[in-house]
CSV table of C-alpha atoms and ligand atoms in Angstrom, one decimal:
chain,number,residue,atom,x,y,z
S,1,UNK,CA,0.0,-0.2,0.0
S,2,UNK,CA,1.1,3.4,-0.7
S,3,UNK,CA,2.1,5.2,2.5
S,4,UNK,CA,1.3,8.7,1.2
S,5,UNK,CA,-2.2,7.6,0.7
S,6,UNK,CA,-2.5,6.5,4.4
S,7,UNK,CA,-0.7,9.6,5.7
S,8,UNK,CA,-3.0,12.1,3.9
S,9,UNK,CA,-5.9,10.5,5.4
S,10,UNK,CA,-4.8,10.4,8.9
S,11,UNK,CA,-4.2,14.2,9.2
S,12,UNK,CA,-7.6,14.3,11.1
S,13,UNK,CA,-9.5,16.4,8.6
S,14,UNK,CA,-11.6,15.0,5.6
S,15,UNK,CA,-9.6,14.6,2.3
S,16,UNK,CA,-10.8,15.9,-1.0
S,17,UNK,CA,-10.7,13.7,-4.1
S,18,UNK,CA,-12.0,15.6,-7.3
S,19,UNK,CA,-13.0,13.2,-9.8
S,20,UNK,CA,-11.7,13.6,-13.1
S,21,UNK,CA,-14.9,12.6,-14.7
S,22,UNK,CA,-15.9,16.1,-14.8
S,23,UNK,CA,-12.7,17.6,-16.0
S,24,UNK,CA,-11.9,19.0,-19.3
S,25,UNK,CA,-10.2,15.9,-21.1
S,26,UNK,CA,-8.7,18.3,-24.0
S,27,UNK,CA,-6.5,19.7,-21.1
S,28,UNK,CA,-6.3,16.8,-18.7
S,29,UNK,CA,-2.7,17.4,-17.3
S,30,UNK,CA,-3.5,21.1,-16.7
S,31,UNK,CA,-6.6,20.1,-14.9
S,32,UNK,CA,-4.8,17.6,-12.7
S,33,UNK,CA,-2.2,20.1,-11.9
S,34,UNK,CA,-4.7,22.8,-11.2
S,35,UNK,CA,-6.8,20.8,-8.6
S,36,UNK,CA,-3.4,19.8,-7.0
S,37,UNK,CA,-2.4,23.4,-6.7
S,38,UNK,CA,-6.1,24.2,-5.3
S,39,UNK,CA,-5.4,21.6,-2.5
S,40,UNK,CA,-6.8,18.2,-3.7
S,41,UNK,CA,-5.6,15.3,-1.6
S,42,UNK,CA,-6.4,12.7,-4.2
S,43,UNK,CA,-7.6,12.2,-7.6
S,44,UNK,CA,-10.6,10.0,-8.0
S,45,UNK,CA,-10.7,8.1,-11.3
S,46,UNK,CA,-13.9,6.8,-12.6
S,47,UNK,CA,-13.7,3.8,-14.9
S,48,UNK,CA,-16.9,2.5,-16.5
S,49,UNK,CA,-17.4,-0.3,-19.1
S,50,UNK,CA,-20.9,0.3,-20.5
S,51,UNK,CA,-21.8,-3.0,-18.8
S,52,UNK,CA,-21.7,-2.7,-15.1
S,53,UNK,CA,-22.9,0.9,-15.6
S,54,UNK,CA,-24.6,2.3,-18.9
S,55,UNK,CA,-21.5,4.8,-19.6
S,56,UNK,CA,-18.0,4.2,-20.9
S,57,UNK,CA,-15.0,6.2,-19.8
S,58,UNK,CA,-11.4,5.1,-19.8
S,59,UNK,CA,-9.1,2.3,-19.1
S,60,UNK,CA,-5.5,1.6,-17.7
S,61,UNK,CA,-3.8,3.7,-20.5
S,62,UNK,CA,-5.3,6.9,-19.2
S,63,UNK,CA,-4.7,5.9,-15.5
S,64,UNK,CA,-1.0,5.6,-16.6
S,65,UNK,CA,-1.1,8.8,-18.3
S,66,UNK,CA,-2.6,10.6,-15.3
S,67,UNK,CA,0.0,8.7,-13.1
S,68,UNK,CA,2.7,10.4,-15.0
S,69,UNK,CA,1.5,14.0,-14.4
S,70,UNK,CA,-0.1,13.6,-10.9
S,71,UNK,CA,1.7,14.0,-7.6
S,72,UNK,CA,-1.2,12.9,-5.4
S,73,UNK,CA,-2.4,9.5,-5.1
S,74,UNK,CA,-4.8,8.2,-7.5
S,75,UNK,CA,-8.0,6.4,-6.2
S,76,UNK,CA,-9.3,4.2,-9.1
S,77,UNK,CA,-13.1,3.4,-8.9
S,78,UNK,CA,-13.6,0.4,-11.2
S,79,UNK,CA,-17.5,0.5,-12.2
S,80,UNK,CA,-17.0,-2.7,-14.4
S,81,UNK,CA,-18.6,-6.3,-14.7
S,82,UNK,CA,-15.2,-8.1,-14.4
S,83,UNK,CA,-12.9,-6.7,-11.8
S,84,UNK,CA,-11.2,-10.1,-11.4
S,85,UNK,CA,-9.8,-9.8,-15.0
S,86,UNK,CA,-8.8,-6.2,-15.0
S,87,UNK,CA,-8.2,-4.9,-11.4
S,88,UNK,CA,-4.5,-5.9,-11.5
S,89,UNK,CA,-3.9,-3.8,-14.8
S,90,UNK,CA,-5.5,-0.6,-13.1
S,91,UNK,CA,-3.1,-1.3,-10.2
S,92,UNK,CA,0.0,-1.6,-12.4
S,93,UNK,CA,-1.1,1.6,-14.1
S,94,UNK,CA,-0.3,3.6,-11.0
S,95,UNK,CA,-3.4,3.4,-8.9
S,96,UNK,CA,-2.6,3.7,-5.1
S,97,UNK,CA,-6.1,2.3,-4.5
S,98,UNK,CA,-8.1,0.1,-6.7
S,99,UNK,CA,-11.9,0.0,-5.7
S,100,UNK,CA,-14.4,-2.5,-7.3
S,101,UNK,CA,-18.0,-3.1,-7.0
S,102,UNK,CA,-19.3,-5.6,-4.4
S,103,UNK,CA,-22.3,-6.1,-6.8
S,104,UNK,CA,-20.1,-6.7,-9.8
S,105,UNK,CA,-19.2,-10.2,-8.8
S,106,UNK,CA,-21.3,-13.1,-7.0
S,107,UNK,CA,-18.3,-14.7,-5.4
S,108,UNK,CA,-14.5,-14.3,-5.3
S,109,UNK,CA,-14.5,-10.8,-3.6
S,110,UNK,CA,-11.5,-11.8,-1.4
S,111,UNK,CA,-9.4,-13.1,-4.2
S,112,UNK,CA,-9.7,-9.9,-6.0
S,113,UNK,CA,-8.6,-7.9,-3.0
S,114,UNK,CA,-5.6,-10.1,-2.9
S,115,UNK,CA,-4.9,-9.7,-6.5
S,116,UNK,CA,-5.1,-5.9,-6.1
S,117,UNK,CA,-2.5,-5.9,-3.5
S,118,UNK,CA,-0.4,-8.4,-5.3
S,119,UNK,CA,-0.3,-6.1,-8.3
S,120,UNK,CA,0.9,-3.2,-5.7
S,121,UNK,CA,-2.2,-1.0,-4.9
S,122,UNK,CA,-4.4,-0.7,-2.0
S,123,UNK,CA,-7.8,-2.5,-2.2
S,124,UNK,CA,-11.1,-0.8,-1.9
S,125,UNK,CA,-14.6,-2.1,-2.1
S,126,UNK,CA,-17.6,0.0,-3.3
S,127,UNK,CA,-21.1,-0.5,-2.5
S,128,UNK,CA,-24.2,1.0,-4.3
S,129,UNK,CA,-26.8,2.9,-2.6
S,130,UNK,CA,-29.3,0.0,-2.3
S,131,UNK,CA,-26.6,-2.5,-1.0
S,132,UNK,CA,-26.9,-2.7,2.7
S,133,UNK,CA,-23.6,-2.5,4.8
S,134,UNK,CA,-24.7,-6.1,6.3
S,135,UNK,CA,-23.9,-7.9,2.7
S,136,UNK,CA,-20.0,-6.7,2.9
S,137,UNK,CA,-19.5,-7.1,6.7
S,138,UNK,CA,-17.6,-10.3,6.2
S,139,UNK,CA,-15.2,-8.3,3.9
S,140,UNK,CA,-14.7,-5.1,6.0
S,141,UNK,CA,-11.5,-6.7,7.9
S,142,UNK,CA,-9.8,-7.4,4.8
S,143,UNK,CA,-10.2,-4.0,2.7
S,144,UNK,CA,-8.2,-0.8,3.0
S,145,UNK,CA,-11.2,1.4,1.9
S,146,UNK,CA,-15.0,1.3,1.7
S,147,UNK,CA,-16.5,3.4,-1.0
S,148,UNK,CA,-20.0,4.3,-0.2
S,149,UNK,CA,-21.9,5.6,-3.2
S,150,UNK,CA,-24.4,8.3,-2.5
S,151,UNK,CA,-25.7,8.3,-6.1
S,152,UNK,CA,-26.2,5.2,-8.5
S,153,UNK,CA,-22.9,5.0,-10.4
S,154,UNK,CA,-22.8,5.9,-14.1
S,155,UNK,CA,-22.6,9.6,-14.3
S,156,UNK,CA,-21.7,12.8,-12.9
S,157,UNK,CA,-23.8,15.4,-11.7
S,158,UNK,CA,-26.5,13.6,-9.8
S,159,UNK,CA,-28.3,14.4,-6.6
S,160,UNK,CA,-26.7,13.3,-3.4
S,161,UNK,CA,-29.1,10.3,-1.8
S,162,UNK,CA,-29.3,11.5,1.8
S,163,UNK,CA,-30.1,7.9,3.2
S,164,UNK,CA,-26.3,7.2,2.5
S,165,UNK,CA,-25.5,9.2,5.6
S,166,UNK,CA,-27.1,6.4,7.8
S,167,UNK,CA,-24.7,3.9,6.0
S,168,UNK,CA,-21.7,5.9,6.6
S,169,UNK,CA,-22.4,6.3,10.4
S,170,UNK,CA,-23.2,2.5,10.4
S,171,UNK,CA,-19.9,1.8,8.5
S,172,UNK,CA,-17.8,4.1,10.9
S,173,UNK,CA,-19.6,2.4,14.2
S,174,UNK,CA,-18.8,-1.1,13.0
S,175,UNK,CA,-15.2,-0.3,12.2
S,176,UNK,CA,-14.8,1.0,15.6
S,177,UNK,CA,-16.4,-1.8,17.3
S,178,UNK,CA,-14.6,-4.6,15.1
S,179,UNK,CA,-11.4,-2.7,15.4
S,180,UNK,CA,-11.0,-2.6,11.4
S,181,UNK,CA,-8.9,-0.2,9.6
S,182,UNK,CA,-10.7,0.8,6.3
S,183,UNK,CA,-11.0,4.5,5.1
S,184,UNK,CA,-14.5,5.6,4.5
S,185,UNK,CA,-14.5,7.2,1.0
S,186,UNK,CA,-18.1,8.7,0.1
S,187,UNK,CA,-18.7,9.3,-3.8
S,188,UNK,CA,-21.8,11.0,-5.6
S,189,UNK,CA,-23.4,14.4,-5.4
S,190,UNK,CA,-21.2,16.0,-2.8
S,191,UNK,CA,-21.2,19.7,-2.8
S,192,UNK,CA,-20.5,22.6,-0.3
S,193,UNK,CA,-24.0,22.3,1.2
S,194,UNK,CA,-23.9,18.6,2.2
S,195,UNK,CA,-20.3,18.0,2.7
S,196,UNK,CA,-20.4,19.1,6.3
S,197,UNK,CA,-23.1,16.3,6.9
S,198,UNK,CA,-21.0,13.6,5.0
S,199,UNK,CA,-17.9,14.5,7.4
S,200,UNK,CA,-19.9,14.4,10.4
S,201,UNK,CA,-21.4,11.1,9.6
S,202,UNK,CA,-17.9,9.8,9.4
S,203,UNK,CA,-16.7,10.3,5.7
S,204,UNK,CA,-13.2,10.7,5.4
S,205,UNK,CA,-12.4,11.1,1.8
S,206,UNK,CA,-14.9,13.2,-0.2
S,207,UNK,CA,-15.2,12.7,-3.9
S,208,UNK,CA,-16.4,15.7,-5.8
S,209,UNK,CA,-16.6,15.9,-9.6
S,210,UNK,CA,-19.1,18.7,-10.6
S,211,UNK,CA,-18.6,20.7,-7.4
S,212,UNK,CA,-14.9,21.0,-8.0
S,213,UNK,CA,-14.2,20.6,-11.9
S,214,UNK,CA,-17.2,22.6,-12.9
S,215,UNK,CA,-16.6,25.5,-10.6
S,216,UNK,CA,-14.9,28.7,-11.5
S,217,UNK,CA,-12.7,28.5,-8.3
S,218,UNK,CA,-11.1,25.2,-7.7
S,219,UNK,CA,-9.6,26.6,-4.2
S,220,UNK,CA,-12.9,27.7,-2.7
S,221,UNK,CA,-14.7,24.6,-3.9
S,222,UNK,CA,-12.2,22.3,-2.4
S,223,UNK,CA,-12.0,24.3,0.8
S,224,UNK,CA,-15.8,24.3,1.1
S,225,UNK,CA,-16.0,20.4,0.8
S,226,UNK,CA,-13.0,19.9,3.3
S,227,UNK,CA,-14.7,22.2,5.9
W,301,DX5,C1,-20.4,8.1,-10.4
W,301,DX5,C2,-19.2,8.5,-10.1
W,301,DX5,C3,-18.8,9.7,-9.2
W,301,DX5,C4,-19.1,10.9,-9.9
W,301,DX5,C5,-18.9,12.0,-9.0
W,301,DX5,O1,-20.8,7.1,-11.1
W,301,DX5,O2,-18.4,7.3,-9.4
W,301,DX5,O3,-17.3,9.5,-9.0
W,301,DX5,O4,-18.5,11.3,-11.0
W,301,DX5,O5,-19.3,13.1,-9.5
W,301,DX5,P1,-20.3,14.3,-8.9
W,301,DX5,O6,-19.5,14.8,-7.8
W,301,DX5,O7,-20.6,15.1,-10.0
W,301,DX5,O8,-21.5,13.4,-8.3
W,302,ZN,ZN1,-16.6,7.5,-8.4
């Protein structure tokens, strides 16, 4: 696992991970640099395959290109149907964390976690808004990051599903009670007006696509989400 990833989270305040999904792809290197200068802690990379979700974004080649210009850790969010086949490639492309969806496979989650680590990344597990935390309880001791979705994956710019706050609280409580170490990342619809509630519920890494990349002022946008 990348130690820089853990150190940034352990500062005690929420970390902000702009999602490049909403960046201007004609100027990707400039955008990456601009959010870093504005205070981004991580980059959130949304990978969609047109099968697990009804949208297609990019593959390991783009992750590798981003890794050459980024100085902050890369958290790759795989929204793909076959993470067992591709997770290693995204790790080797320079992701510090590779997260895959619990719902994508019926079995073999732990094997995917191990494959991600063997390929050199930390391992994250993502859950959709309608997946109860109970479904993943047996895996919580084995992951580095739990990605709680507060929109149904597939597109940026959707409305925050407020019921996600209860799941964040539940995840934080279970982690404390069981002595687990995973970081809680929250993704979807986060903006200045709901980021405080996400942080208070226990969100430690807050993803923001639209709220950062579609704002005129990256510095204030990131500051407002971090609190
Ligand atoms: C949704 C993606 C999110 C999304 C975040 O499928 O996983 O990362 O792009 O974008 P906003 O902040 O616009 O909801
Ligand atoms: Zn995402």
